[in-house]
Short mmCIF file of N, CA and C in Angstrom, two decimals:
data_model
loop_
_atom_site.label_atom_id
_atom_site.label_comp_id
_atom_site.label_asym_id
_atom_site.label_seq_id
_atom_site.Cartn_x
_atom_site.Cartn_y
_atom_site.Cartn_z
N UNK A 22 4.10 15.01 5.52
CA UNK A 22 3.84 13.81 4.73
C UNK A 22 3.87 12.56 5.61
N UNK A 23 3.08 11.58 5.25
CA UNK A 23 3.02 10.32 5.99
C UNK A 23 3.16 9.18 4.98
N UNK A 24 4.04 8.23 5.29
CA UNK A 24 4.17 7.02 4.49
C UNK A 24 4.15 5.84 5.45
N UNK A 25 3.07 5.08 5.42
CA UNK A 25 2.96 3.88 6.24
C UNK A 25 3.36 2.67 5.42
N UNK A 26 4.25 1.84 5.95
CA UNK A 26 4.70 0.64 5.26
C UNK A 26 4.24 -0.58 6.05
N UNK A 27 3.58 -1.52 5.36
CA UNK A 27 3.08 -2.77 5.92
C UNK A 27 2.07 -2.50 7.04
N UNK A 28 2.40 -2.78 8.27
CA UNK A 28 1.48 -2.51 9.37
C UNK A 28 1.17 -1.01 9.44
N UNK A 29 2.11 -0.18 9.04
CA UNK A 29 1.88 1.27 9.01
C UNK A 29 0.74 1.65 8.08
N UNK A 30 0.61 0.95 6.96
CA UNK A 30 -0.50 1.20 6.04
C UNK A 30 -1.82 0.81 6.69
N UNK A 31 -1.83 -0.31 7.42
CA UNK A 31 -3.04 -0.75 8.10
C UNK A 31 -3.43 0.22 9.22
N UNK A 32 -2.44 0.72 9.95
CA UNK A 32 -2.71 1.70 11.00
C UNK A 32 -3.24 3.00 10.41
N UNK A 33 -2.69 3.41 9.28
CA UNK A 33 -3.17 4.60 8.60
C UNK A 33 -4.62 4.42 8.18
N UNK A 34 -4.94 3.25 7.65
CA UNK A 34 -6.32 2.96 7.24
C UNK A 34 -7.26 3.01 8.45
N UNK A 35 -6.84 2.41 9.57
CA UNK A 35 -7.66 2.44 10.78
C UNK A 35 -7.84 3.87 11.28
N UNK A 36 -6.77 4.66 11.24
CA UNK A 36 -6.85 6.06 11.68
C UNK A 36 -7.83 6.86 10.81
N UNK A 37 -7.95 6.47 9.54
CA UNK A 37 -8.88 7.15 8.63
C UNK A 37 -10.31 6.65 8.81
N UNK A 38 -10.49 5.56 9.55
CA UNK A 38 -11.82 5.02 9.79
C UNK A 38 -12.14 3.75 9.02
N UNK A 39 -11.17 3.21 8.30
CA UNK A 39 -11.37 1.99 7.52
C UNK A 39 -11.14 0.76 8.40
N UNK A 40 -11.48 -0.39 7.85
CA UNK A 40 -11.33 -1.67 8.54
C UNK A 40 -10.28 -2.53 7.83
N UNK A 41 -9.80 -3.54 8.55
CA UNK A 41 -8.93 -4.55 7.95
C UNK A 41 -9.58 -5.92 8.16
N UNK A 42 -9.12 -6.90 7.40
CA UNK A 42 -9.65 -8.25 7.53
C UNK A 42 -8.51 -9.26 7.38
N UNK A 43 -8.71 -10.43 7.97
CA UNK A 43 -7.72 -11.50 7.91
C UNK A 43 -7.73 -12.12 6.51
N UNK A 44 -6.58 -12.18 5.89
CA UNK A 44 -6.46 -12.81 4.57
C UNK A 44 -6.54 -14.33 4.71
N UNK A 45 -7.22 -15.01 3.80
CA UNK A 45 -7.26 -16.48 3.88
C UNK A 45 -5.88 -17.10 3.63
N UNK A 46 -5.08 -16.48 2.79
CA UNK A 46 -3.71 -16.91 2.53
C UNK A 46 -2.81 -15.70 2.72
N UNK A 47 -2.06 -15.71 3.78
CA UNK A 47 -1.24 -14.55 4.13
C UNK A 47 -0.24 -14.24 3.03
N UNK A 48 0.17 -13.00 2.96
CA UNK A 48 1.18 -12.56 1.99
C UNK A 48 2.55 -12.58 2.68
N UNK A 49 3.29 -13.65 2.45
CA UNK A 49 4.61 -13.79 3.08
C UNK A 49 5.59 -14.34 2.07
N UNK A 50 6.35 -13.46 1.45
CA UNK A 50 7.38 -13.90 0.50
C UNK A 50 8.02 -12.68 -0.13
N UNK A 51 9.04 -12.94 -0.94
CA UNK A 51 9.76 -11.86 -1.60
C UNK A 51 9.26 -11.58 -3.01
N UNK A 52 8.38 -12.39 -3.54
CA UNK A 52 7.98 -12.23 -4.94
C UNK A 52 6.46 -12.09 -5.09
N UNK A 53 5.93 -11.01 -4.58
CA UNK A 53 4.49 -10.76 -4.71
C UNK A 53 4.24 -9.72 -5.79
N UNK A 54 3.33 -10.01 -6.71
CA UNK A 54 3.02 -9.05 -7.76
C UNK A 54 1.92 -8.08 -7.32
N UNK A 55 2.11 -6.83 -7.65
CA UNK A 55 1.09 -5.83 -7.37
C UNK A 55 1.06 -4.83 -8.51
N UNK A 56 0.01 -4.06 -8.59
CA UNK A 56 -0.19 -3.12 -9.69
C UNK A 56 -0.41 -1.72 -9.16
N UNK A 57 0.27 -0.77 -9.78
CA UNK A 57 0.06 0.65 -9.51
C UNK A 57 -1.20 1.04 -10.29
N UNK A 58 -2.27 1.41 -9.60
CA UNK A 58 -3.53 1.69 -10.26
C UNK A 58 -3.51 3.02 -11.03
N UNK A 59 -2.57 3.90 -10.73
CA UNK A 59 -2.47 5.17 -11.46
C UNK A 59 -1.85 4.97 -12.84
N UNK A 60 -0.90 4.04 -12.93
CA UNK A 60 -0.19 3.84 -14.21
C UNK A 60 -0.56 2.54 -14.90
N UNK A 61 -1.10 1.58 -14.14
CA UNK A 61 -1.41 0.27 -14.70
C UNK A 61 -0.22 -0.67 -14.73
N UNK A 62 0.96 -0.19 -14.34
CA UNK A 62 2.16 -1.02 -14.36
C UNK A 62 2.18 -2.00 -13.19
N UNK A 63 2.75 -3.17 -13.44
CA UNK A 63 2.89 -4.19 -12.42
C UNK A 63 4.31 -4.25 -11.90
N UNK A 64 4.47 -4.66 -10.65
CA UNK A 64 5.78 -4.76 -10.02
C UNK A 64 5.82 -6.00 -9.14
N UNK A 65 7.02 -6.40 -8.75
CA UNK A 65 7.24 -7.52 -7.84
C UNK A 65 8.02 -6.98 -6.64
N UNK A 66 7.58 -7.34 -5.44
CA UNK A 66 8.31 -6.91 -4.25
C UNK A 66 7.99 -7.85 -3.08
N UNK A 67 8.56 -7.56 -1.93
CA UNK A 67 8.34 -8.38 -0.73
C UNK A 67 7.10 -7.92 0.02
N UNK A 68 6.40 -8.89 0.58
CA UNK A 68 5.26 -8.61 1.46
C UNK A 68 5.35 -9.54 2.65
N UNK A 69 4.85 -9.08 3.79
CA UNK A 69 4.88 -9.91 4.99
C UNK A 69 3.75 -9.45 5.92
N UNK A 70 2.53 -9.84 5.59
CA UNK A 70 1.39 -9.47 6.42
C UNK A 70 0.27 -10.49 6.28
N UNK A 71 -0.60 -10.50 7.26
CA UNK A 71 -1.71 -11.44 7.25
C UNK A 71 -3.07 -10.76 7.16
N UNK A 72 -3.08 -9.43 7.23
CA UNK A 72 -4.32 -8.67 7.14
C UNK A 72 -4.26 -7.75 5.93
N UNK A 73 -5.43 -7.39 5.42
CA UNK A 73 -5.52 -6.46 4.30
C UNK A 73 -6.55 -5.38 4.64
N UNK A 74 -6.42 -4.26 3.97
CA UNK A 74 -7.34 -3.14 4.16
C UNK A 74 -8.62 -3.42 3.38
N UNK A 75 -9.73 -3.25 4.02
CA UNK A 75 -11.04 -3.45 3.39
C UNK A 75 -11.38 -2.18 2.61
N UNK A 76 -11.22 -2.24 1.31
CA UNK A 76 -11.33 -1.02 0.49
C UNK A 76 -12.72 -0.39 0.52
N UNK A 77 -13.77 -1.19 0.66
CA UNK A 77 -15.11 -0.59 0.67
C UNK A 77 -15.40 0.14 1.98
N UNK A 78 -14.48 0.06 2.95
CA UNK A 78 -14.66 0.80 4.20
C UNK A 78 -13.85 2.10 4.21
N UNK A 79 -13.09 2.36 3.13
CA UNK A 79 -12.31 3.60 3.07
C UNK A 79 -13.24 4.81 2.98
N UNK A 80 -12.97 5.87 3.74
CA UNK A 80 -13.76 7.09 3.61
C UNK A 80 -13.60 7.69 2.20
N UNK A 81 -14.51 8.57 1.79
CA UNK A 81 -14.49 9.12 0.43
C UNK A 81 -13.19 9.83 0.03
N UNK A 82 -12.47 10.41 1.00
CA UNK A 82 -11.23 11.11 0.67
C UNK A 82 -10.03 10.19 0.50
N UNK A 83 -10.23 8.89 0.63
CA UNK A 83 -9.16 7.91 0.50
C UNK A 83 -9.45 6.98 -0.67
N UNK A 84 -8.39 6.50 -1.31
CA UNK A 84 -8.58 5.54 -2.39
C UNK A 84 -7.49 4.50 -2.39
N UNK A 85 -7.80 3.35 -2.98
CA UNK A 85 -6.81 2.29 -3.14
C UNK A 85 -5.87 2.72 -4.26
N UNK A 86 -4.58 2.69 -4.01
CA UNK A 86 -3.61 3.12 -5.01
C UNK A 86 -2.85 1.95 -5.63
N UNK A 87 -2.78 0.82 -4.92
CA UNK A 87 -2.08 -0.36 -5.41
C UNK A 87 -2.93 -1.59 -5.13
N UNK A 88 -2.90 -2.55 -6.05
CA UNK A 88 -3.69 -3.78 -5.91
C UNK A 88 -2.77 -4.99 -5.98
N UNK A 89 -2.97 -5.93 -5.07
CA UNK A 89 -2.24 -7.20 -5.10
C UNK A 89 -2.81 -8.02 -6.25
N UNK A 90 -1.97 -8.54 -7.11
CA UNK A 90 -2.45 -9.22 -8.31
C UNK A 90 -2.84 -10.68 -8.11
N UNK A 91 -2.49 -11.27 -6.98
CA UNK A 91 -2.92 -12.64 -6.73
C UNK A 91 -4.37 -12.70 -6.28
N UNK A 92 -4.74 -11.82 -5.36
CA UNK A 92 -6.08 -11.92 -4.78
C UNK A 92 -6.91 -10.63 -4.89
N UNK A 93 -6.35 -9.58 -5.49
CA UNK A 93 -7.09 -8.33 -5.67
C UNK A 93 -7.19 -7.48 -4.43
N UNK A 94 -6.51 -7.87 -3.35
CA UNK A 94 -6.58 -7.09 -2.11
C UNK A 94 -5.82 -5.77 -2.26
N UNK A 95 -6.10 -4.88 -1.32
CA UNK A 95 -5.48 -3.56 -1.32
C UNK A 95 -4.00 -3.67 -0.95
N UNK A 96 -3.13 -3.22 -1.84
CA UNK A 96 -1.69 -3.21 -1.57
C UNK A 96 -1.20 -1.79 -1.27
N UNK A 97 -2.09 -0.82 -1.29
CA UNK A 97 -1.72 0.56 -0.98
C UNK A 97 -2.93 1.47 -1.01
N UNK A 98 -2.85 2.54 -0.23
CA UNK A 98 -3.90 3.54 -0.21
C UNK A 98 -3.28 4.92 -0.15
N UNK A 99 -4.05 5.91 -0.53
CA UNK A 99 -3.57 7.29 -0.42
C UNK A 99 -4.75 8.23 -0.23
N UNK A 100 -4.46 9.38 0.35
CA UNK A 100 -5.47 10.42 0.53
C UNK A 100 -5.55 11.23 -0.75
N UNK A 101 -6.73 11.66 -1.09
CA UNK A 101 -6.93 12.40 -2.35
C UNK A 101 -6.32 13.80 -2.32
N UNK A 102 -6.18 14.42 -1.13
CA UNK A 102 -5.75 15.81 -1.06
C UNK A 102 -4.46 16.04 -0.28
N UNK A 103 -4.23 15.23 0.74
CA UNK A 103 -3.06 15.41 1.59
C UNK A 103 -1.97 14.39 1.24
N UNK A 104 -0.72 14.68 1.57
CA UNK A 104 0.38 13.76 1.24
C UNK A 104 0.49 12.59 2.24
N UNK A 105 -0.59 11.83 2.34
CA UNK A 105 -0.67 10.68 3.24
C UNK A 105 -0.88 9.44 2.39
N UNK A 106 -0.02 8.46 2.56
CA UNK A 106 -0.16 7.22 1.81
C UNK A 106 0.39 6.05 2.60
N UNK A 107 -0.05 4.87 2.23
CA UNK A 107 0.45 3.66 2.86
C UNK A 107 0.56 2.56 1.81
N UNK A 108 1.53 1.67 2.01
CA UNK A 108 1.73 0.54 1.10
C UNK A 108 1.89 -0.73 1.93
N UNK A 109 1.31 -1.83 1.45
CA UNK A 109 1.41 -3.11 2.13
C UNK A 109 2.71 -3.84 1.79
N UNK A 110 3.34 -3.45 0.70
CA UNK A 110 4.59 -4.09 0.30
C UNK A 110 5.76 -3.36 0.96
N UNK A 111 6.96 -3.87 0.75
CA UNK A 111 8.15 -3.30 1.38
C UNK A 111 9.07 -2.68 0.32
N UNK A 112 8.91 -1.40 0.03
CA UNK A 112 9.76 -0.77 -0.99
C UNK A 112 11.23 -0.72 -0.57
N UNK A 113 11.48 -0.79 0.73
CA UNK A 113 12.86 -0.75 1.20
C UNK A 113 13.54 -2.11 1.11
N UNK A 114 12.75 -3.17 0.98
CA UNK A 114 13.29 -4.52 0.97
C UNK A 114 13.96 -4.87 -0.35
N UNK A 115 13.23 -4.72 -1.41
CA UNK A 115 13.77 -4.96 -2.75
C UNK A 115 13.62 -3.65 -3.49
N UNK A 116 14.70 -2.91 -3.59
CA UNK A 116 14.59 -1.58 -4.17
C UNK A 116 14.42 -1.65 -5.67
N UNK A 117 13.19 -1.94 -6.05
CA UNK A 117 12.85 -1.90 -7.46
C UNK A 117 12.84 -0.44 -7.90
N UNK A 118 12.71 -0.23 -9.17
CA UNK A 118 12.63 1.14 -9.69
C UNK A 118 11.48 1.89 -9.02
N UNK A 119 10.33 1.25 -8.91
CA UNK A 119 9.18 1.92 -8.31
C UNK A 119 9.35 2.11 -6.81
N UNK A 120 9.88 1.10 -6.11
CA UNK A 120 10.11 1.22 -4.68
C UNK A 120 11.08 2.34 -4.37
N UNK A 121 12.13 2.44 -5.16
CA UNK A 121 13.11 3.51 -4.99
C UNK A 121 12.45 4.87 -5.23
N UNK A 122 11.63 4.99 -6.28
CA UNK A 122 10.96 6.25 -6.59
C UNK A 122 9.97 6.62 -5.49
N UNK A 123 9.25 5.63 -4.95
CA UNK A 123 8.30 5.89 -3.88
C UNK A 123 9.00 6.47 -2.66
N UNK A 124 10.09 5.86 -2.25
CA UNK A 124 10.84 6.35 -1.09
C UNK A 124 11.47 7.71 -1.36
N UNK A 125 12.04 7.89 -2.55
CA UNK A 125 12.67 9.17 -2.90
C UNK A 125 11.64 10.29 -2.90
N UNK A 126 10.47 10.06 -3.50
CA UNK A 126 9.43 11.08 -3.52
C UNK A 126 8.95 11.42 -2.12
N UNK A 127 8.84 10.43 -1.26
CA UNK A 127 8.43 10.69 0.12
C UNK A 127 9.50 11.52 0.85
N UNK A 128 10.76 11.15 0.71
CA UNK A 128 11.83 11.87 1.41
C UNK A 128 12.00 13.30 0.92
N UNK A 129 11.70 13.55 -0.35
CA UNK A 129 11.85 14.89 -0.92
C UNK A 129 10.59 15.73 -0.79
N UNK A 130 9.51 15.13 -0.30
CA UNK A 130 8.24 15.83 -0.17
C UNK A 130 8.35 16.95 0.86
N UNK A 131 7.78 18.09 0.54
CA UNK A 131 7.83 19.23 1.47
C UNK A 131 6.43 19.58 2.00
N UNK A 132 5.42 18.82 1.65
CA UNK A 132 4.05 19.12 2.11
C UNK A 132 3.81 18.56 3.47
#
């Protein structure tokens, strides 16, 4: 299993063949809203990055899993078949219910 956090998500995207772009307004603060696209639920957490993953450059086996609610940029990606995922937010920073679940699921993953 692979879990890329912040720059790790961008590196994972680059390794998959996707591109990143410079955000006009960087994401730097503890209260950034994002949405889990699988459940539709919104969350607040810390972000600290100036680049975002260009979702239209993701290969077909990859999809955007989380969306930043201020500007619609990619806040997370995952592979459709393998246990590879990345998030632009910091689940370890503010252990919200979702951040805690994300880390727990990754640590308990056996794939």
